[in-house]
PDB file of C-alpha atoms in Angstrom:
ATOM      1  CA  MET A   2      18.511  31.103  51.680  1.00  0.00           C
ATOM      2  CA  LYS A   3      22.110  30.918  50.489  1.00  0.00           C
ATOM      3  CA  LYS A   4      22.889  28.506  47.703  1.00  0.00           C
ATOM      4  CA  HIS A   5      25.328  25.640  48.067  1.00  0.00           C
ATOM      5  CA  SER A   6      25.653  22.328  46.320  1.00  0.00           C
ATOM      6  CA  PHE A   7      22.646  20.080  46.750  1.00  0.00           C
ATOM      7  CA  ILE A   8      24.735  17.396  48.500  1.00  0.00           C
ATOM      8  CA  VAL A   9      26.138  19.899  51.018  1.00  0.00           C
ATOM      9  CA  GLU A  10      22.689  21.285  51.827  1.00  0.00           C
ATOM     10  CA  ILE A  11      21.198  17.803  52.237  1.00  0.00           C
ATOM     11  CA  THR A  12      24.057  16.800  54.540  1.00  0.00           C
ATOM     12  CA  ILE A  13      23.680  19.915  56.715  1.00  0.00           C
ATOM     13  CA  PHE A  14      19.918  19.445  56.832  1.00  0.00           C
ATOM     14  CA  LEU A  15      20.168  15.792  57.884  1.00  0.00           C
ATOM     15  CA  LEU A  16      22.733  16.575  60.589  1.00  0.00           C
ATOM     16  CA  ILE A  17      20.581  19.360  62.044  1.00  0.00           C
ATOM     17  CA  PHE A  18      17.493  17.163  61.827  1.00  0.00           C
ATOM     18  CA  LEU A  19      19.261  14.234  63.491  1.00  0.00           C
ATOM     19  CA  PHE A  20      20.977  16.096  66.333  1.00  0.00           C
ATOM     20  CA  PHE A  21      18.521  18.921  67.027  1.00  0.00           C
ATOM     21  CA  ALA A  22      15.023  18.049  65.766  1.00  0.00           C
ATOM     22  CA  LEU A  23      14.827  14.377  66.773  1.00  0.00           C
ATOM     23  CA  PRO A  24      16.154  14.320  70.402  1.00  0.00           C
ATOM     24  CA  PRO A  25      13.144  16.201  71.908  1.00  0.00           C
ATOM     25  CA  LEU A  26      10.911  13.351  70.729  1.00  0.00           C
ATOM     26  CA  PHE A  27      12.574  11.093  73.296  1.00  0.00           C
ATOM     27  CA  TYR A  28      12.175  13.210  76.435  1.00  0.00           C
ATOM     28  CA  PRO A  29      10.669  11.198  79.344  1.00  0.00           C
ATOM     29  CA  LEU A  30       6.900  11.494  79.651  1.00  0.00           C
ATOM     30  CA  ASN A  31       5.614  13.579  82.541  1.00  0.00           C
ATOM     31  CA  ASN A  32       3.899  10.546  84.077  1.00  0.00           C
ATOM     32  CA  GLU A  33       7.340   8.959  84.367  1.00  0.00           C
ATOM     33  CA  LEU A  34       9.240  12.007  85.523  1.00  0.00           C
ATOM     34  CA  SER A  35       8.172  14.960  87.669  1.00  0.00           C
ATOM     35  CA  LEU A  36       9.470  18.166  86.148  1.00  0.00           C
ATOM     36  CA  PHE A  37      11.205  20.640  88.392  1.00  0.00           C
ATOM     37  CA  PHE A  38      12.862  23.719  86.965  1.00  0.00           C
ATOM     38  CA  SER A  39      15.939  24.732  88.923  1.00  0.00           C
ATOM     39  CA  TRP A  40      16.197  28.128  87.172  1.00  0.00           C
ATOM     40  CA  THR A  41      19.976  28.092  87.026  1.00  0.00           C
ATOM     41  CA  PHE A  42      21.743  29.869  84.187  1.00  0.00           C
ATOM     42  CA  PRO A  43      20.457  28.240  80.959  1.00  0.00           C
ATOM     43  CA  TRP A  44      23.792  27.337  79.394  1.00  0.00           C
ATOM     44  CA  GLN A  45      22.339  24.679  77.109  1.00  0.00           C
ATOM     45  CA  ASN A  46      19.600  26.989  75.846  1.00  0.00           C
ATOM     46  CA  MET A  47      22.156  29.739  75.265  1.00  0.00           C
ATOM     47  CA  ILE A  48      24.345  27.441  73.158  1.00  0.00           C
ATOM     48  CA  LEU A  49      21.333  26.336  71.124  1.00  0.00           C
ATOM     49  CA  CYS A  50      20.320  29.977  70.693  1.00  0.00           C
ATOM     50  CA  LEU A  51      23.791  30.928  69.421  1.00  0.00           C
ATOM     51  CA  PHE A  52      23.694  28.016  67.001  1.00  0.00           C
ATOM     52  CA  ALA A  53      20.228  29.070  65.819  1.00  0.00           C
ATOM     53  CA  GLY A  54      21.419  32.650  65.412  1.00  0.00           C
ATOM     54  CA  PHE A  55      24.241  31.504  63.153  1.00  0.00           C
ATOM     55  CA  ILE A  56      21.820  29.407  61.074  1.00  0.00           C
ATOM     56  CA  TYR A  57      19.275  32.200  60.770  1.00  0.00           C
ATOM     57  CA  PHE A  58      21.624  35.034  59.866  1.00  0.00           C
ATOM     58  CA  TYR A  59      23.598  32.810  57.498  1.00  0.00           C
ATOM     59  CA  TYR A  60      20.610  31.520  55.539  1.00  0.00           C
ATOM     60  CA  ASN A  61      18.169  34.401  55.865  1.00  0.00           C
ATOM     61  CA  GLU A  62      18.963  37.317  53.577  1.00  0.00           C
ATOM     62  CA  ALA A  63      16.083  39.621  54.569  1.00  0.00           C
ATOM     63  CA  SER A  64      16.948  42.693  56.608  1.00  0.00           C
ATOM     64  CA  PHE A  65      15.119  43.638  59.812  1.00  0.00           C
ATOM     65  CA  SER A  66      12.370  46.221  59.797  1.00  0.00           C
ATOM     66  CA  PHE A  67       9.767  47.121  62.401  1.00  0.00           C
ATOM     67  CA  SER A  68       7.038  46.363  59.879  1.00  0.00           C
ATOM     68  CA  LYS A  69       7.875  42.693  60.369  1.00  0.00           C
ATOM     69  CA  LEU A  70       6.531  43.003  63.931  1.00  0.00           C
ATOM     70  CA  LEU A  71       3.037  43.998  62.802  1.00  0.00           C
ATOM     71  CA  PRO A  72       1.603  40.443  63.099  1.00  0.00           C
ATOM     72  CA  LEU A  73       2.696  40.285  66.767  1.00  0.00           C
ATOM     73  CA  PRO A  74      -0.615  41.232  68.482  1.00  0.00           C
ATOM     74  CA  PHE A  75      -2.635  38.966  66.175  1.00  0.00           C
ATOM     75  CA  THR A  76      -0.212  36.066  66.693  1.00  0.00           C
ATOM     76  CA  LEU A  77      -0.169  36.455  70.467  1.00  0.00           C
ATOM     77  CA  GLY A  78      -3.941  36.677  70.592  1.00  0.00           C
ATOM     78  CA  LEU A  79      -4.382  33.482  68.606  1.00  0.00           C
ATOM     79  CA  LEU A  80      -1.844  31.608  70.739  1.00  0.00           C
ATOM     80  CA  PHE A  81      -3.724  32.457  73.921  1.00  0.00           C
ATOM     81  CA  PHE A  82      -7.127  31.894  72.324  1.00  0.00           C
ATOM     82  CA  PHE A  83      -6.349  28.292  71.392  1.00  0.00           C
ATOM     83  CA  SER A  84      -4.467  27.704  74.632  1.00  0.00           C
ATOM     84  CA  LEU A  85      -7.536  28.749  76.632  1.00  0.00           C
ATOM     85  CA  ILE A  86      -9.718  26.427  74.576  1.00  0.00           C
ATOM     86  CA  PHE A  87      -7.419  23.475  75.269  1.00  0.00           C
ATOM     87  CA  LYS A  88      -7.118  24.418  78.949  1.00  0.00           C
ATOM     88  CA  ALA A  89     -10.905  24.555  79.259  1.00  0.00           C
ATOM     89  CA  PHE A  90     -11.145  21.140  77.597  1.00  0.00           C
ATOM     90  CA  GLU A  91      -8.564  19.763  80.024  1.00  0.00           C
ATOM     91  CA  PHE A  92     -10.342  21.239  83.036  1.00  0.00           C
ATOM     92  CA  ILE A  93     -13.785  19.975  82.004  1.00  0.00           C
ATOM     93  CA  PHE A  94     -12.990  16.554  80.586  1.00  0.00           C
ATOM     94  CA  LEU A  95      -9.580  15.588  81.971  1.00  0.00           C
ATOM     95  CA  LYS A  96      -9.937  17.166  85.419  1.00  0.00           C
ATOM     96  CA  ASN A  97      -6.609  18.993  84.930  1.00  0.00           C
ATOM     97  CA  GLU A  98      -4.623  15.777  85.387  1.00  0.00           C
ATOM     98  CA  SER A  99      -1.451  16.933  83.650  1.00  0.00           C
ATOM     99  CA  GLY A 100       0.824  15.736  86.449  1.00  0.00           C
ATOM    100  CA  LEU A 101       3.174  18.642  85.789  1.00  0.00           C
ATOM    101  CA  ASN A 102       4.938  20.121  88.796  1.00  0.00           C
ATOM    102  CA  VAL A 103       6.627  23.459  88.224  1.00  0.00           C
ATOM    103  CA  ASP A 104       8.259  25.593  90.909  1.00  0.00           C
ATOM    104  CA  LEU A 105       8.144  29.280  90.018  1.00  0.00           C
ATOM    105  CA  PRO A 106      11.363  31.315  90.395  1.00  0.00           C
ATOM    106  CA  GLN A 107      11.716  32.549  93.969  1.00  0.00           C
ATOM    107  CA  ASN A 108      14.102  35.515  93.598  1.00  0.00           C
ATOM    108  CA  PHE A 109      15.409  38.087  91.134  1.00  0.00           C
ATOM    109  CA  THR A 110      18.292  35.917  89.909  1.00  0.00           C
ATOM    110  CA  ALA A 111      16.020  32.935  89.339  1.00  0.00           C
ATOM    111  CA  TRP A 112      13.555  35.100  87.407  1.00  0.00           C
ATOM    112  CA  LEU A 113      16.402  36.532  85.323  1.00  0.00           C
ATOM    113  CA  PHE A 114      17.636  33.045  84.436  1.00  0.00           C
ATOM    114  CA  CYS A 115      14.048  31.970  83.729  1.00  0.00           C
ATOM    115  CA  ILE A 116      13.495  34.868  81.329  1.00  0.00           C
ATOM    116  CA  LEU A 117      16.836  34.273  79.609  1.00  0.00           C
ATOM    117  CA  GLY A 118      16.000  30.585  79.238  1.00  0.00           C
ATOM    118  CA  PHE A 119      12.666  31.378  77.614  1.00  0.00           C
ATOM    119  CA  ILE A 120      14.267  33.956  75.309  1.00  0.00           C
ATOM    120  CA  PHE A 121      16.931  31.487  74.192  1.00  0.00           C
ATOM    121  CA  SER A 122      14.525  28.583  73.703  1.00  0.00           C
ATOM    122  CA  ALA A 123      11.878  30.663  71.882  1.00  0.00           C
ATOM    123  CA  PHE A 124      14.462  32.015  69.433  1.00  0.00           C
ATOM    124  CA  TYR A 125      15.954  28.567  68.884  1.00  0.00           C
ATOM    125  CA  GLU A 126      12.580  26.935  68.231  1.00  0.00           C
ATOM    126  CA  GLU A 127      11.449  29.681  65.850  1.00  0.00           C
ATOM    127  CA  VAL A 128      14.612  29.340  63.806  1.00  0.00           C
ATOM    128  CA  LEU A 129      14.587  25.538  63.757  1.00  0.00           C
ATOM    129  CA  TYR A 130      10.893  24.763  63.237  1.00  0.00           C
ATOM    130  CA  ARG A 131       9.420  27.864  61.610  1.00  0.00           C
ATOM    131  CA  PHE A 132      12.383  28.846  59.459  1.00  0.00           C
ATOM    132  CA  TYR A 133      15.138  26.341  58.769  1.00  0.00           C
ATOM    133  CA  LEU A 134      13.392  22.976  58.501  1.00  0.00           C
ATOM    134  CA  CYS A 135      10.388  24.253  56.538  1.00  0.00           C
ATOM    135  CA  GLU A 136      12.252  26.651  54.265  1.00  0.00           C
ATOM    136  CA  SER A 137      15.020  24.137  53.508  1.00  0.00           C
ATOM    137  CA  ILE A 138      12.508  21.514  52.383  1.00  0.00           C
ATOM    138  CA  ILE A 139      10.673  24.070  50.237  1.00  0.00           C
ATOM    139  CA  LYS A 140      13.997  25.052  48.663  1.00  0.00           C
ATOM    140  CA  PHE A 141      14.835  21.406  47.916  1.00  0.00           C
ATOM    141  CA  ILE A 142      11.426  20.879  46.323  1.00  0.00           C
ATOM    142  CA  GLU A 143      11.657  24.025  44.200  1.00  0.00           C
ATOM    143  CA  THR A 144      15.146  23.057  43.053  1.00  0.00           C
ATOM    144  CA  LYS A 145      14.117  19.629  41.816  1.00  0.00           C
ATOM    145  CA  ALA A 146      10.534  20.223  40.646  1.00  0.00           C
ATOM    146  CA  SER A 147       9.696  21.641  37.230  1.00  0.00           C
ATOM    147  CA  GLU A 148       6.774  23.848  36.215  1.00  0.00           C
ATOM    148  CA  LYS A 149       4.983  20.762  34.910  1.00  0.00           C
ATOM    149  CA  THR A 150       4.900  19.323  38.398  1.00  0.00           C
ATOM    150  CA  LEU A 151       3.616  22.493  40.069  1.00  0.00           C
ATOM    151  CA  ASN A 152       0.610  20.807  41.717  1.00  0.00           C
ATOM    152  CA  PHE A 153       2.781  17.963  42.945  1.00  0.00           C
ATOM    153  CA  LYS A 154       5.261  20.487  44.339  1.00  0.00           C
ATOM    154  CA  ARG A 155       2.487  22.221  46.267  1.00  0.00           C
ATOM    155  CA  ASN A 156       1.119  18.952  47.612  1.00  0.00           C
ATOM    156  CA  ILE A 157       4.499  17.610  48.709  1.00  0.00           C
ATOM    157  CA  GLY A 158       5.303  20.989  50.259  1.00  0.00           C
ATOM    158  CA  LEU A 159       2.066  20.880  52.260  1.00  0.00           C
ATOM    159  CA  PHE A 160       2.855  17.316  53.314  1.00  0.00           C
ATOM    160  CA  PHE A 161       6.220  18.329  54.747  1.00  0.00           C
ATOM    161  CA  GLU A 162       4.708  21.403  56.410  1.00  0.00           C
ATOM    162  CA  ILE A 163       2.412  19.011  58.292  1.00  0.00           C
ATOM    163  CA  VAL A 164       5.339  16.712  59.115  1.00  0.00           C
ATOM    164  CA  ILE A 165       7.312  19.594  60.648  1.00  0.00           C
ATOM    165  CA  ALA A 166       4.220  20.698  62.576  1.00  0.00           C
ATOM    166  CA  LEU A 167       3.863  17.178  63.987  1.00  0.00           C
ATOM    167  CA  LEU A 168       7.566  17.090  64.780  1.00  0.00           C
ATOM    168  CA  PHE A 169       7.244  20.282  66.820  1.00  0.00           C
ATOM    169  CA  ALA A 170       4.026  19.082  68.434  1.00  0.00           C
ATOM    170  CA  PHE A 171       5.435  15.729  69.554  1.00  0.00           C
ATOM    171  CA  SER A 172       8.561  17.404  70.917  1.00  0.00           C
ATOM    172  CA  HIS A 173       6.122  18.548  73.658  1.00  0.00           C
ATOM    173  CA  LEU A 174       4.829  15.061  74.425  1.00  0.00           C
ATOM    174  CA  TYR A 175       6.713  15.060  77.738  1.00  0.00           C
ATOM    175  CA  LEU A 176       4.202  17.702  78.875  1.00  0.00           C
ATOM    176  CA  GLY A 177       1.211  15.524  78.019  1.00  0.00           C
ATOM    177  CA  TRP A 178      -1.012  14.826  75.018  1.00  0.00           C
ATOM    178  CA  LEU A 179      -2.970  18.044  75.330  1.00  0.00           C
ATOM    179  CA  SER A 180       0.313  19.950  75.016  1.00  0.00           C
ATOM    180  CA  VAL A 181       0.960  18.087  71.772  1.00  0.00           C
ATOM    181  CA  VAL A 182      -2.330  19.352  70.336  1.00  0.00           C
ATOM    182  CA  ASN A 183      -1.671  22.854  71.651  1.00  0.00           C
ATOM    183  CA  ALA A 184       1.842  22.871  70.187  1.00  0.00           C
ATOM    184  CA  PHE A 185       0.504  21.718  66.812  1.00  0.00           C
ATOM    185  CA  ALA A 186      -1.924  24.648  66.731  1.00  0.00           C
ATOM    186  CA  ALA A 187       0.808  27.022  67.916  1.00  0.00           C
ATOM    187  CA  HIS A 188       3.148  25.881  65.153  1.00  0.00           C
ATOM    188  CA  ILE A 189       0.533  26.582  62.495  1.00  0.00           C
ATOM    189  CA  ILE A 190      -0.062  30.074  63.910  1.00  0.00           C
ATOM    190  CA  LEU A 191       3.654  30.854  64.190  1.00  0.00           C
ATOM    191  CA  ARG A 192       4.435  29.421  60.766  1.00  0.00           C
ATOM    192  CA  ILE A 193       1.740  31.575  59.152  1.00  0.00           C
ATOM    193  CA  THR A 194       3.210  34.557  61.015  1.00  0.00           C
ATOM    194  CA  TYR A 195       6.607  33.781  59.529  1.00  0.00           C
ATOM    195  CA  LYS A 196       5.214  33.425  56.002  1.00  0.00           C
ATOM    196  CA  LYS A 197       3.254  36.677  56.279  1.00  0.00           C
ATOM    197  CA  SER A 198       6.098  38.732  57.739  1.00  0.00           C
ATOM    198  CA  GLY A 199       9.048  37.021  56.071  1.00  0.00           C
ATOM    199  CA  ALA A 200      10.930  36.942  59.382  1.00  0.00           C
ATOM    200  CA  ILE A 201      10.899  35.154  62.738  1.00  0.00           C
ATOM    201  CA  TRP A 202      10.762  38.264  64.936  1.00  0.00           C
ATOM    202  CA  ALA A 203       7.015  38.583  65.495  1.00  0.00           C
ATOM    203  CA  GLY A 204       6.716  34.846  66.137  1.00  0.00           C
ATOM    204  CA  PHE A 205       9.753  34.853  68.413  1.00  0.00           C
ATOM    205  CA  ILE A 206       8.435  37.672  70.619  1.00  0.00           C
ATOM    206  CA  ALA A 207       4.923  36.164  70.714  1.00  0.00           C
ATOM    207  CA  HIS A 208       6.402  32.748  71.561  1.00  0.00           C
ATOM    208  CA  PHE A 209       8.458  34.222  74.415  1.00  0.00           C
ATOM    209  CA  ILE A 210       5.594  36.249  75.905  1.00  0.00           C
ATOM    210  CA  TYR A 211       3.267  33.260  75.639  1.00  0.00           C
ATOM    211  CA  ASN A 212       5.714  30.992  77.485  1.00  0.00           C
ATOM    212  CA  ILE A 213       6.297  33.477  80.300  1.00  0.00           C
ATOM    213  CA  ILE A 214       2.612  34.177  80.902  1.00  0.00           C
ATOM    214  CA  SER A 215       1.760  30.471  80.623  1.00  0.00           C
ATOM    215  CA  LEU A 216       4.362  29.692  83.307  1.00  0.00           C
ATOM    216  CA  ILE A 217       2.886  32.258  85.690  1.00  0.00           C
ATOM    217  CA  LEU A 218      -0.684  31.078  85.103  1.00  0.00           C
ATOM    218  CA  LEU A 219       0.180  27.348  85.033  1.00  0.00           C
TER     219      LEU A 219
END
């Protein structure tokens, strides 16, 4: 990540956290609001995606290579594996009472807008939760911690990794509590994919494919 003054980086981080990471925590719960997707052009998702693109390409100095896509099959497999486990639990114990009502796209244009929306949102979420928030905190810790506090640095880093995972998980609370658990597991999988590959691309593609197939099978 590029280096700026500590005060500037903290300010940018807090602004992004306040205006982009916190608002999803306050979406209405699905038992208070039936969700219908109109599948119009996803302007909001596109703007968020452009913002995320600027953040990623500004702070990430690694170049793209196809080798960074190698974790893709493993990542996608794990996402569906845990999703099926949680779905089975919901079906057996909760009687599939999610209360979620989703209308599938009904024509080519609606499907196109749907796919674009999922592309934009998957890229945005990978940049925000798997890259920027986690890597910024790690950078702050490494900047201020000395070699004598190595164990403390690792522990505090793990603590914030869990906090970001919970932040991502609870941003899905509007879909129900089982979605929170599923999102927590998904974050861990996608974050490991990022750490192993050093880029968001495998996680981004897996995230997008997972969302599309989950919508069809929902």
